[in-house]
XYZ file of C-alpha atoms in Angstrom:
668
model
C 98.321 38.779 -31.743
C 97.477 35.272 -30.549
C 96.315 34.965 -27.010
C 98.693 32.795 -25.116
C 97.245 29.767 -23.234
C 98.194 31.295 -19.972
C 96.370 34.418 -20.657
C 93.063 32.489 -21.040
C 91.384 32.777 -17.653
C 89.936 29.721 -16.010
C 86.156 30.494 -16.348
C 84.024 29.662 -13.569
C 81.916 26.502 -14.139
C 78.930 28.313 -12.972
C 79.110 30.330 -16.140
C 78.501 27.195 -18.250
C 76.211 25.105 -16.038
C 74.566 27.469 -13.576
C 70.956 28.665 -14.181
C 70.743 31.208 -17.065
C 69.387 34.609 -15.904
C 66.609 34.568 -18.352
C 65.852 31.875 -21.029
C 63.094 30.139 -23.096
C 61.141 33.304 -23.971
C 57.830 32.982 -25.698
C 55.420 35.702 -27.040
C 51.784 35.304 -26.170
C 49.626 34.678 -29.129
C 48.565 38.410 -29.254
C 52.114 39.675 -28.633
C 51.165 41.547 -25.527
C 52.925 39.484 -23.137
C 56.291 37.624 -22.893
C 56.831 34.628 -20.817
C 60.328 33.109 -19.993
C 62.037 30.971 -17.543
C 64.105 32.515 -14.649
C 65.253 31.174 -11.311
C 62.744 30.834 -8.559
C 64.052 29.336 -5.331
C 66.946 28.035 -7.225
C 65.120 26.326 -10.125
C 64.190 27.600 -13.508
C 60.482 28.511 -13.465
C 58.122 30.298 -15.712
C 57.727 34.059 -15.336
C 55.493 36.537 -17.232
C 55.374 40.319 -18.013
C 53.773 42.644 -20.356
C 55.903 43.150 -23.504
C 56.692 46.749 -22.773
C 57.399 46.303 -19.051
C 61.145 45.878 -17.854
C 61.929 42.337 -17.016
C 62.325 43.395 -13.263
C 58.544 43.773 -13.142
C 57.891 40.162 -14.246
C 55.812 37.835 -12.063
C 56.644 34.226 -11.254
C 53.891 31.783 -12.387
C 55.352 28.424 -11.152
C 57.404 27.205 -8.225
C 58.546 23.790 -9.457
C 61.265 22.139 -7.406
C 62.582 20.550 -10.636
C 63.322 22.002 -13.928
C 60.534 21.756 -16.341
C 60.404 19.763 -19.538
C 58.962 22.573 -21.716
C 55.935 24.890 -21.788
C 53.584 26.738 -24.188
C 50.612 29.120 -24.366
C 47.172 28.012 -25.384
C 45.769 29.553 -28.565
C 43.754 32.236 -26.730
C 46.461 33.067 -24.149
C 44.340 31.964 -21.354
C 46.666 29.304 -20.080
C 50.297 28.350 -20.009
C 50.671 24.581 -20.024
C 53.815 22.728 -18.942
C 55.049 19.120 -18.424
C 57.014 17.830 -15.608
C 57.914 14.464 -14.109
C 58.949 13.302 -10.559
C 62.688 13.421 -9.915
C 63.542 12.297 -13.520
C 61.197 9.217 -13.708
C 59.840 10.439 -17.009
C 56.233 9.883 -15.959
C 55.061 13.178 -17.402
C 51.998 14.975 -15.999
C 50.479 18.184 -17.731
C 49.892 21.263 -15.711
C 47.979 24.445 -16.451
C 48.439 27.944 -14.892
C 46.653 31.046 -15.675
C 49.145 33.773 -16.608
C 46.866 36.638 -15.659
C 46.127 35.581 -12.149
C 47.894 38.033 -9.773
C 48.751 37.016 -6.265
C 50.068 39.069 -3.393
C 52.627 36.324 -2.331
C 54.250 33.309 -4.064
C 52.801 32.001 -7.292
C 49.436 31.354 -8.690
C 47.920 27.835 -8.465
C 49.020 25.277 -11.000
C 46.577 22.578 -11.657
C 47.735 19.078 -12.623
C 45.217 18.258 -15.277
C 46.468 14.656 -15.664
C 46.892 13.729 -11.928
C 47.753 10.097 -12.629
C 50.674 8.150 -11.023
C 53.239 6.197 -13.106
C 51.653 7.379 -16.246
C 53.349 9.362 -18.989
C 50.982 11.811 -20.697
C 51.689 12.767 -24.251
C 50.222 15.934 -26.010
C 49.117 15.150 -29.617
C 47.314 18.246 -30.372
C 46.614 21.802 -28.778
C 43.419 22.979 -30.396
C 43.250 26.238 -32.320
C 39.464 25.964 -32.870
C 38.691 25.248 -29.172
C 41.701 26.573 -27.272
C 40.290 24.900 -24.068
C 40.910 21.448 -25.698
C 43.822 19.208 -25.984
C 44.222 15.699 -27.492
C 46.358 13.616 -25.296
C 47.721 10.062 -24.985
C 47.526 8.244 -21.613
C 48.907 4.902 -20.732
C 46.815 4.435 -17.569
C 44.813 1.493 -18.893
C 47.879 -0.491 -20.417
C 51.335 0.708 -19.416
C 52.648 -0.135 -22.946
C 50.153 1.664 -25.093
C 48.580 5.192 -25.170
C 44.875 5.566 -25.539
C 43.639 8.699 -27.042
C 41.639 11.318 -24.911
C 40.185 14.773 -25.282
C 41.223 16.837 -22.227
C 39.400 20.021 -21.241
C 41.936 22.411 -19.780
C 39.477 24.396 -17.661
C 37.901 21.481 -15.826
C 40.389 18.529 -16.421
C 37.453 16.547 -17.889
C 38.806 13.591 -19.919
C 36.921 11.793 -22.722
C 38.244 8.635 -24.226
C 38.364 8.989 -28.016
C 40.214 5.793 -29.014
C 40.983 2.588 -26.928
C 44.356 1.496 -28.195
C 44.141 -2.303 -28.367
C 45.933 -2.683 -31.560
C 49.423 -1.193 -31.031
C 48.692 2.359 -32.315
C 51.901 4.279 -31.963
C 50.695 7.750 -33.247
C 47.503 9.704 -34.051
C 47.581 12.477 -36.841
C 45.176 15.304 -37.034
C 44.584 17.570 -40.131
C 44.257 21.368 -40.102
C 40.449 20.929 -39.095
C 41.736 18.926 -36.198
C 40.016 15.764 -37.501
C 41.825 12.522 -36.625
C 42.771 11.267 -40.159
C 45.715 8.832 -39.895
C 46.741 6.223 -37.165
C 50.036 4.389 -37.156
C 50.424 0.825 -35.881
C 53.567 -1.001 -35.240
C 53.705 -4.819 -35.096
C 56.147 -6.827 -33.066
C 58.596 -7.140 -36.064
C 58.802 -3.350 -36.115
C 56.829 -2.893 -39.375
C 54.730 0.322 -39.233
C 51.474 0.766 -41.087
C 49.526 4.047 -41.783
C 45.797 3.644 -41.590
C 43.467 6.213 -43.149
C 40.476 6.825 -40.868
C 36.965 7.295 -42.373
C 34.362 7.070 -39.781
C 35.175 3.987 -37.856
C 36.752 2.373 -40.962
C 40.527 2.059 -40.930
C 42.253 1.411 -44.345
C 45.960 0.633 -44.644
C 47.703 3.142 -46.884
C 51.453 2.970 -46.291
C 53.966 0.644 -44.627
C 57.593 0.869 -43.702
C 59.959 -1.786 -42.245
C 61.851 -1.531 -39.013
C 64.898 -0.336 -40.879
C 62.941 2.568 -42.527
C 61.411 5.696 -41.415
C 58.288 7.721 -42.332
C 56.158 10.435 -40.678
C 53.453 12.834 -41.459
C 54.784 16.433 -41.190
C 51.588 18.225 -41.870
C 48.639 18.689 -44.403
C 48.224 20.663 -47.450
C 45.966 23.802 -47.769
C 42.613 21.831 -48.370
C 43.445 18.869 -46.106
C 43.254 16.537 -49.155
C 46.829 15.399 -48.897
C 49.621 15.147 -46.248
C 53.395 15.942 -46.374
C 55.061 12.569 -46.018
C 58.769 12.443 -45.054
C 60.115 8.879 -45.869
C 63.212 6.751 -46.812
C 61.255 3.849 -47.830
C 62.469 1.163 -50.304
C 65.270 2.407 -52.611
C 65.626 5.750 -51.053
C 68.646 6.378 -49.088
C 68.095 9.995 -48.187
C 64.660 10.682 -46.632
C 62.548 12.700 -48.972
C 59.507 15.020 -48.818
C 56.376 13.754 -50.649
C 52.697 14.849 -50.827
C 50.404 11.730 -50.411
C 46.693 11.456 -51.132
C 45.326 9.077 -48.507
C 42.286 8.158 -50.655
C 44.125 7.135 -53.762
C 47.458 6.434 -52.012
C 49.168 8.432 -54.857
C 52.541 9.896 -53.880
C 54.103 12.953 -55.463
C 57.877 13.769 -54.815
C 58.187 17.492 -53.552
C 61.959 17.680 -52.574
C 65.024 16.031 -51.384
C 68.534 17.403 -50.589
C 69.591 19.133 -53.829
C 73.169 18.122 -53.040
C 72.073 14.481 -52.315
C 74.188 14.313 -49.208
C 71.677 14.645 -46.405
C 68.233 13.454 -45.289
C 65.307 15.766 -45.452
C 65.556 18.197 -42.545
C 62.530 20.477 -41.570
C 59.320 21.417 -43.378
C 57.929 24.731 -41.969
C 54.356 25.817 -42.923
C 52.592 29.184 -42.389
C 49.791 28.300 -39.941
C 47.506 30.748 -41.494
C 48.139 30.328 -45.337
C 49.161 26.636 -44.871
C 51.876 27.210 -47.587
C 55.385 26.121 -47.252
C 57.649 28.725 -45.789
C 60.938 26.871 -46.021
C 62.657 23.506 -45.999
C 65.983 22.872 -44.477
C 68.838 20.346 -44.429
C 71.547 20.028 -41.769
C 75.152 18.800 -42.616
C 78.026 20.745 -40.930
C 75.521 23.653 -40.550
C 71.819 24.150 -41.485
C 70.856 25.471 -44.910
C 67.557 27.019 -45.578
C 65.617 26.899 -48.870
C 62.908 29.693 -48.732
C 59.573 29.317 -50.571
C 58.027 32.607 -49.119
C 59.615 35.794 -50.297
C 58.496 37.797 -47.215
C 59.952 35.280 -44.690
C 63.137 35.156 -46.855
C 63.557 38.924 -46.751
C 63.065 39.051 -43.004
C 65.580 36.213 -42.518
C 68.278 38.051 -44.794
C 67.645 41.327 -43.081
C 68.319 39.689 -39.606
C 71.286 37.878 -41.022
C 72.715 41.218 -42.278
C 72.267 42.624 -38.624
C 74.234 39.675 -37.153
C 76.960 38.723 -39.486
C 78.675 35.421 -38.518
C 75.988 34.426 -36.251
C 72.938 32.043 -36.514
C 69.489 33.536 -36.369
C 66.574 31.524 -35.326
C 62.830 32.389 -35.098
C 62.214 31.237 -31.484
C 58.649 32.374 -31.167
C 56.004 34.482 -32.797
C 52.515 35.995 -32.475
C 49.745 34.057 -34.096
C 49.733 36.457 -37.070
C 53.563 36.460 -37.510
C 53.757 40.314 -37.040
C 56.212 39.956 -34.087
C 58.877 37.516 -33.486
C 61.246 36.704 -30.605
C 64.466 35.844 -32.323
C 67.640 33.967 -30.917
C 71.043 35.073 -32.015
C 74.025 32.878 -31.276
C 76.914 30.645 -32.585
C 79.576 28.241 -31.611
C 81.735 30.700 -29.599
C 79.100 33.358 -28.551
C 76.714 33.620 -25.585
C 73.246 33.953 -27.256
C 70.917 36.948 -27.173
C 67.198 37.398 -27.681
C 65.556 40.283 -29.545
C 61.913 41.332 -30.392
C 61.552 41.749 -34.253
C 58.661 43.721 -35.612
C 58.151 42.274 -39.115
C 56.195 45.222 -40.417
C 58.530 48.013 -39.414
C 61.854 45.872 -39.226
C 62.428 47.267 -35.788
C 64.680 45.037 -33.493
C 64.546 45.585 -29.669
C 66.907 43.727 -27.517
C 65.152 41.571 -24.761
C 67.740 39.691 -22.755
C 71.014 37.793 -22.764
C 70.590 34.365 -20.970
C 74.132 34.364 -19.657
C 75.459 38.051 -19.369
C 78.577 36.868 -17.401
C 79.495 34.647 -20.119
C 78.964 37.363 -22.670
C 81.640 39.273 -20.826
C 84.329 36.738 -21.442
C 83.064 35.311 -24.810
C 86.309 36.328 -26.476
C 87.680 33.266 -24.529
C 85.294 30.886 -26.040
C 86.681 28.453 -28.769
C 85.537 27.844 -32.448
C 83.805 24.620 -33.316
C 85.160 23.309 -36.674
C 83.589 20.741 -38.883
C 86.216 17.859 -39.771
C 85.886 14.470 -41.514
C 88.019 11.292 -41.431
C 87.880 7.731 -42.535
C 86.961 4.771 -40.245
C 88.350 1.297 -40.142
C 86.414 0.197 -43.278
C 86.864 3.447 -45.228
C 83.513 5.098 -44.346
C 83.619 8.804 -44.138
C 82.779 10.123 -40.502
C 81.696 13.839 -40.013
C 82.706 15.299 -36.785
C 83.378 18.551 -34.947
C 86.541 19.488 -33.474
C 87.043 22.320 -30.841
C 90.580 23.551 -29.952
C 91.337 25.337 -26.852
C 91.730 29.033 -27.343
C 95.320 30.114 -27.324
C 96.789 26.614 -27.854
C 99.106 25.769 -30.859
C 96.662 23.071 -31.791
C 99.578 20.607 -31.573
C 100.048 17.745 -29.138
C 96.903 18.791 -27.093
C 95.203 16.535 -24.547
C 91.894 15.244 -26.033
C 88.529 14.502 -24.712
C 86.305 12.626 -27.103
C 82.708 13.602 -26.275
C 80.323 11.069 -27.634
C 76.631 11.776 -28.201
C 73.694 9.644 -27.007
C 70.937 7.955 -28.980
C 72.611 6.275 -30.670
C 70.331 5.719 -33.796
C 68.846 9.018 -35.076
C 70.481 11.730 -32.767
C 73.614 13.462 -33.838
C 75.886 16.322 -32.829
C 75.279 19.750 -34.211
C 77.461 22.993 -34.892
C 76.714 25.737 -32.291
C 77.309 26.751 -28.568
C 77.722 23.612 -26.404
C 78.351 24.390 -22.685
C 80.142 21.157 -21.998
C 82.427 21.592 -25.010
C 83.202 25.063 -24.102
C 83.853 24.117 -20.562
C 86.294 21.349 -21.524
C 88.074 23.515 -24.176
C 88.602 26.163 -21.485
C 90.241 23.615 -19.156
C 92.817 22.956 -22.003
C 91.324 20.037 -23.842
C 90.607 19.474 -27.578
C 87.171 18.166 -27.886
C 86.146 15.756 -30.647
C 82.334 15.157 -31.336
C 82.108 12.294 -33.804
C 78.869 11.679 -35.743
C 79.469 7.899 -35.937
C 77.465 5.582 -38.025
C 73.937 5.272 -36.750
C 73.888 9.064 -36.261
C 70.927 10.787 -38.007
C 70.834 13.023 -41.039
C 73.287 11.243 -43.311
C 71.010 8.750 -44.959
C 69.477 5.314 -44.353
C 72.594 3.294 -45.064
C 74.603 5.287 -42.683
C 71.803 5.165 -40.019
C 71.401 1.445 -40.355
C 75.059 0.829 -40.548
C 75.248 0.907 -36.821
C 72.935 -2.024 -36.324
C 74.409 -4.856 -34.440
C 77.719 -2.871 -34.494
C 77.722 -1.845 -30.709
C 81.341 -2.048 -29.604
C 82.433 -2.857 -33.249
C 82.262 -0.736 -36.298
C 80.330 2.126 -34.259
C 83.198 2.086 -31.931
C 85.813 2.050 -34.676
C 84.182 5.323 -35.898
C 85.307 6.933 -32.705
C 88.630 5.117 -32.305
C 89.718 5.970 -35.821
C 88.792 9.753 -35.047
C 91.310 9.636 -32.223
C 93.981 7.832 -34.451
C 93.294 10.697 -37.097
C 93.917 13.475 -34.542
C 97.163 11.704 -33.309
C 98.378 11.216 -36.930
C 97.674 14.989 -37.584
C 99.766 15.844 -34.618
C 96.820 17.434 -32.923
C 96.212 15.055 -29.961
C 98.669 13.824 -27.481
C 98.356 9.977 -27.764
C 99.058 9.517 -24.033
C 96.443 12.077 -22.932
C 93.134 10.974 -24.525
C 89.939 10.601 -22.535
C 86.486 9.424 -23.508
C 83.137 10.608 -22.136
C 79.599 10.852 -22.915
C 76.021 10.263 -21.629
C 73.513 7.486 -22.435
C 75.077 5.743 -25.569
C 77.998 8.015 -25.048
C 78.385 6.385 -21.669
C 78.270 2.971 -23.300
C 80.914 4.062 -25.751
C 82.962 5.318 -22.865
C 83.014 1.858 -21.328
C 83.322 0.132 -24.597
C 86.318 2.236 -25.495
C 88.068 1.467 -22.143
C 87.237 -2.303 -22.368
C 87.742 -2.910 -26.021
C 90.456 -0.662 -26.967
C 92.194 -0.266 -23.582
C 95.406 1.208 -24.982
C 93.745 4.070 -26.872
C 92.373 5.932 -23.641
C 93.813 7.252 -20.534
C 90.563 7.713 -18.787
C 86.779 7.541 -19.082
C 83.719 9.399 -17.805
C 80.445 7.270 -18.191
C 77.286 9.294 -17.650
C 74.108 7.099 -17.434
C 75.440 4.633 -19.853
C 74.619 0.831 -20.033
C 77.249 -1.766 -19.076
C 75.201 -4.877 -19.691
C 73.017 -5.080 -22.721
C 70.885 -7.973 -21.260
C 69.721 -5.894 -18.324
C 69.472 -2.905 -20.481
C 66.853 -4.507 -22.793
C 65.206 -6.320 -19.825
C 64.461 -3.005 -18.117
C 63.151 -0.703 -20.937
C 59.992 1.307 -19.977
C 56.730 -0.534 -20.650
C 55.549 2.266 -23.174
C 58.675 1.614 -25.342
C 57.122 -1.740 -26.331
C 56.477 -0.597 -29.838
C 60.072 -0.070 -30.269
C 61.422 -3.500 -29.027
C 61.921 -4.986 -32.476
C 63.884 -1.691 -33.278
C 66.033 -2.034 -30.132
C 66.615 -5.900 -31.052
C 67.621 -4.940 -34.494
C 69.999 -2.260 -33.303
C 71.600 -4.119 -30.286
C 70.938 -7.789 -30.701
C 67.999 -10.154 -30.094
C 68.218 -11.878 -26.654
C 65.808 -14.611 -27.730
C 68.380 -16.103 -30.121
C 71.619 -17.793 -29.332
C 73.455 -15.625 -32.012
C 71.853 -12.494 -30.559
C 72.932 -13.468 -26.959
C 76.530 -14.145 -28.120
C 76.631 -10.783 -29.796
C 75.267 -8.991 -26.756
C 77.587 -10.826 -24.475
C 80.517 -9.776 -26.523
C 79.310 -6.092 -26.850
C 78.669 -5.785 -23.061
C 81.493 -3.935 -21.506
C 80.644 -5.539 -18.094
C 81.826 -8.931 -19.469
C 85.257 -7.440 -20.563
C 85.517 -5.419 -17.296
C 88.904 -7.298 -16.643
C 90.442 -5.471 -19.700
C 89.563 -2.069 -18.120
C 92.780 -0.807 -16.678
C 92.424 2.968 -16.867
C 90.632 5.260 -14.226
C 86.972 5.413 -14.640
C 84.407 7.951 -13.362
C 80.603 6.776 -13.382
C 77.715 9.122 -13.018
C 74.157 7.889 -12.521
C 70.567 9.046 -11.731
C 68.816 6.662 -9.329
C 65.385 7.180 -10.947
C 66.698 6.667 -14.660
C 63.808 4.645 -16.356
C 66.058 4.018 -19.534
C 69.374 3.006 -18.212
C 68.623 1.947 -14.763
C 70.886 2.193 -11.676
C 71.863 -1.458 -11.992
C 73.791 -0.557 -15.060
C 76.111 1.515 -12.991
C 76.059 -0.757 -9.973
C 77.153 -3.821 -12.077
C 80.301 -2.261 -13.526
C 81.243 -0.587 -10.351
C 81.195 -3.908 -8.454
C 83.010 -5.728 -11.333
C 85.871 -3.035 -11.320
C 85.949 -2.837 -7.494
C 86.149 -6.561 -7.124
C 89.089 -6.650 -9.495
C 90.853 -3.810 -7.617
C 90.460 -1.391 -10.488
C 90.104 2.585 -9.998
C 86.519 3.590 -10.357
C 84.737 6.554 -8.770
C 80.860 6.492 -8.530
C 78.512 9.589 -8.240
C 74.707 8.726 -7.779
C 71.966 11.316 -7.543
C 68.776 10.232 -5.687
C 66.779 13.146 -7.339
C 67.803 12.657 -10.967
C 66.993 10.289 -13.951
C 68.483 9.908 -17.499
C 70.987 12.739 -16.966
C 71.421 15.637 -14.423
C 69.109 18.587 -14.648
C 69.064 20.276 -11.257
C 71.876 23.001 -11.369
C 73.512 22.094 -8.168
C 73.800 18.317 -9.186
C 75.110 19.411 -12.704
C 77.775 21.823 -11.249
C 78.848 19.167 -8.715
C 79.111 16.611 -11.494
C 81.180 18.872 -13.706
C 83.300 19.845 -10.753
C 84.189 16.224 -10.121
C 84.734 15.548 -13.945
C 87.218 18.469 -14.335
C 89.095 17.240 -11.254
C 89.113 13.664 -12.417
C 90.360 14.690 -15.915
C 93.060 16.999 -14.493
C 94.524 14.181 -12.494
C 94.776 11.842 -15.382
C 95.418 13.961 -18.570
C 96.591 17.174 -17.066
C 94.120 19.823 -17.900
C 93.383 22.740 -15.682
C 90.654 22.748 -12.972
C 88.886 25.053 -10.664
C 89.533 23.926 -7.237
C 87.134 26.067 -5.263
C 83.401 25.363 -5.269
C 80.379 26.908 -3.248
C 79.422 25.211 -0.036
C 76.124 23.924 -1.448
C 77.929 22.318 -4.367
C 80.703 20.774 -2.151
C 77.878 19.437 0.146
C 75.911 17.990 -2.741
C 78.911 16.312 -4.233
C 79.687 14.659 -0.957
C 76.249 13.445 -0.659
C 76.331 11.995 -4.367
C 79.764 10.401 -3.899
C 79.237 6.668 -3.267
C 81.380 4.501 -1.075
C 82.001 1.806 -3.640
C 82.758 -0.867 -1.026
C 79.073 -0.637 -0.116
C 77.632 -1.187 -3.556
C 75.483 -4.328 -3.823
C 73.585 -5.923 -6.723
C 71.796 -9.300 -6.818
C 70.803 -10.941 -10.087
C 68.727 -14.019 -10.345
C 68.942 -16.196 -13.612
C 65.640 -17.718 -14.873
C 65.464 -20.802 -17.190
C 64.719 -18.419 -19.944
C 68.042 -16.654 -19.269
C 66.062 -13.364 -18.747
C 67.436 -11.636 -15.819
C 65.654 -10.149 -12.924
C 67.585 -7.711 -10.753
C 67.612 -6.018 -7.528
C 69.914 -3.179 -7.220
C 70.488 -1.136 -4.171
C 73.110 1.182 -2.471
C 73.802 0.763 1.138
C 75.470 3.890 2.513
């Protein structure tokens, strides 16, 4: 029996965007403890408990007022390290907390071991040989480049290992933790690998700005490294073994079906042998090289048919694993797996309330269609549960990046939320998306607002032609590049869309390139190659034509703009400019601005308030359902973030070089 649309309940947005009860579980290196994140004073923080204790006995370790950007145990289990920024500014500091410290009240002390302002710390290596040691990059001497330091976790002592005065973009260490290869990127975007012997640096490999190469790991005796590259005639990135002394390269593997880039190489940290390789098309396919691991994986798959099983965390000796089990229309679960006894012990469900209603979650189906020039575009289509799949209102949900990232099959909270509201959701992997080869990746260069946009528009046309989408009820939304694509869709194809939701998207490509963070300097040629070179007349013309701001007069459909005030990538000026342009032309534009967010919303109250506004906005224009009630704190926050567009100001002063300086502010 098919569930009728009216029988599908309106699921509370809190189920999708509220804090999970427990998530991000990690086993301690010896397997005696489990850490995880759980709410503490409204924000997801790190907790810890003994593996055999109930979760109710866990102790909080941190009290961050902002969601953390990830954490991990040191090799000896003495510390848990985590990184966090300040209200979304992406200036990351590294913090250490002792998980064994017990306090009678509150949480143990966390130490900021890189207490530097306006510096983004990068971790290159967490030592196994000396677990008290990290190799980190700091851009405190020069904002554009990271010097290499050793950092003692227990004392915070820093020692400079390498002063980066020659555009070094990465440092690579072998299994013995010796610095072996450094990468330099010149101002044309050409990257060179240098083999380090003592103080001598010898160039051994080079790629152009339109090519990719990186070192994945080293072989068993540290004589060669695994190189993943798409240099030269290669279209699909391929796995090689390279000898840095002789520069000899041996091919190991590429996609057996010749459709996809090389995906992941996973090595056993103890034997240093390959465990598996993988490739991701519609879904991920694994090629096992280790019989024991393969048997374990197949055993787990047999226990959870139709679900995806992932090894989320393990002990150092791989005797115990924390595994995740999930899928497109399932709330995920976490289990402890004993690899010796094959015993599976349930640990937690991040969203137990969602689990109770998961029969109302929608399937995500891979589809493909042709773009304006005949190029095949892979995408995912999610249809609302209980719908006929005919003449449905559609939301095109465009991913960010744009060059390299892509959409994946699996559970997606925003997609499920929109499907529950009655919308079909299209997620196109437009040209420039990663994984489909170099030609496809570079096919998006200088095609912002052009062929890249066609890849999205032709997806809409395809769904209309198939009778799936109602041509009068199509909205476009996305974050970052997806926000740009939203503005471009409304400006360049105004008849296709009925509405748009732009989340931290750039509107003016000149001010976007002008304001990239200093430490992105090595990627400037990459950005110019992708968007346009503002130093040339041709580049300026291209950028002008591709900037939705300069075609704002063509935008005639309702638009909702969402922005973080501290966004270092797509600054607030991008939102302010388009809001003013539309306001001054008497167009309908709503504006949400969070003073405590950066590139995207991470605090639960902000995220829930944003989606409350999005569902109301979409409902008014393309007629889906929406949940009218919201908790008082969410309503209050939404009111605080809602900008009176009549008060938005922006000042731009043009220099002789045509580079723009900007001053942007909101006057309430």
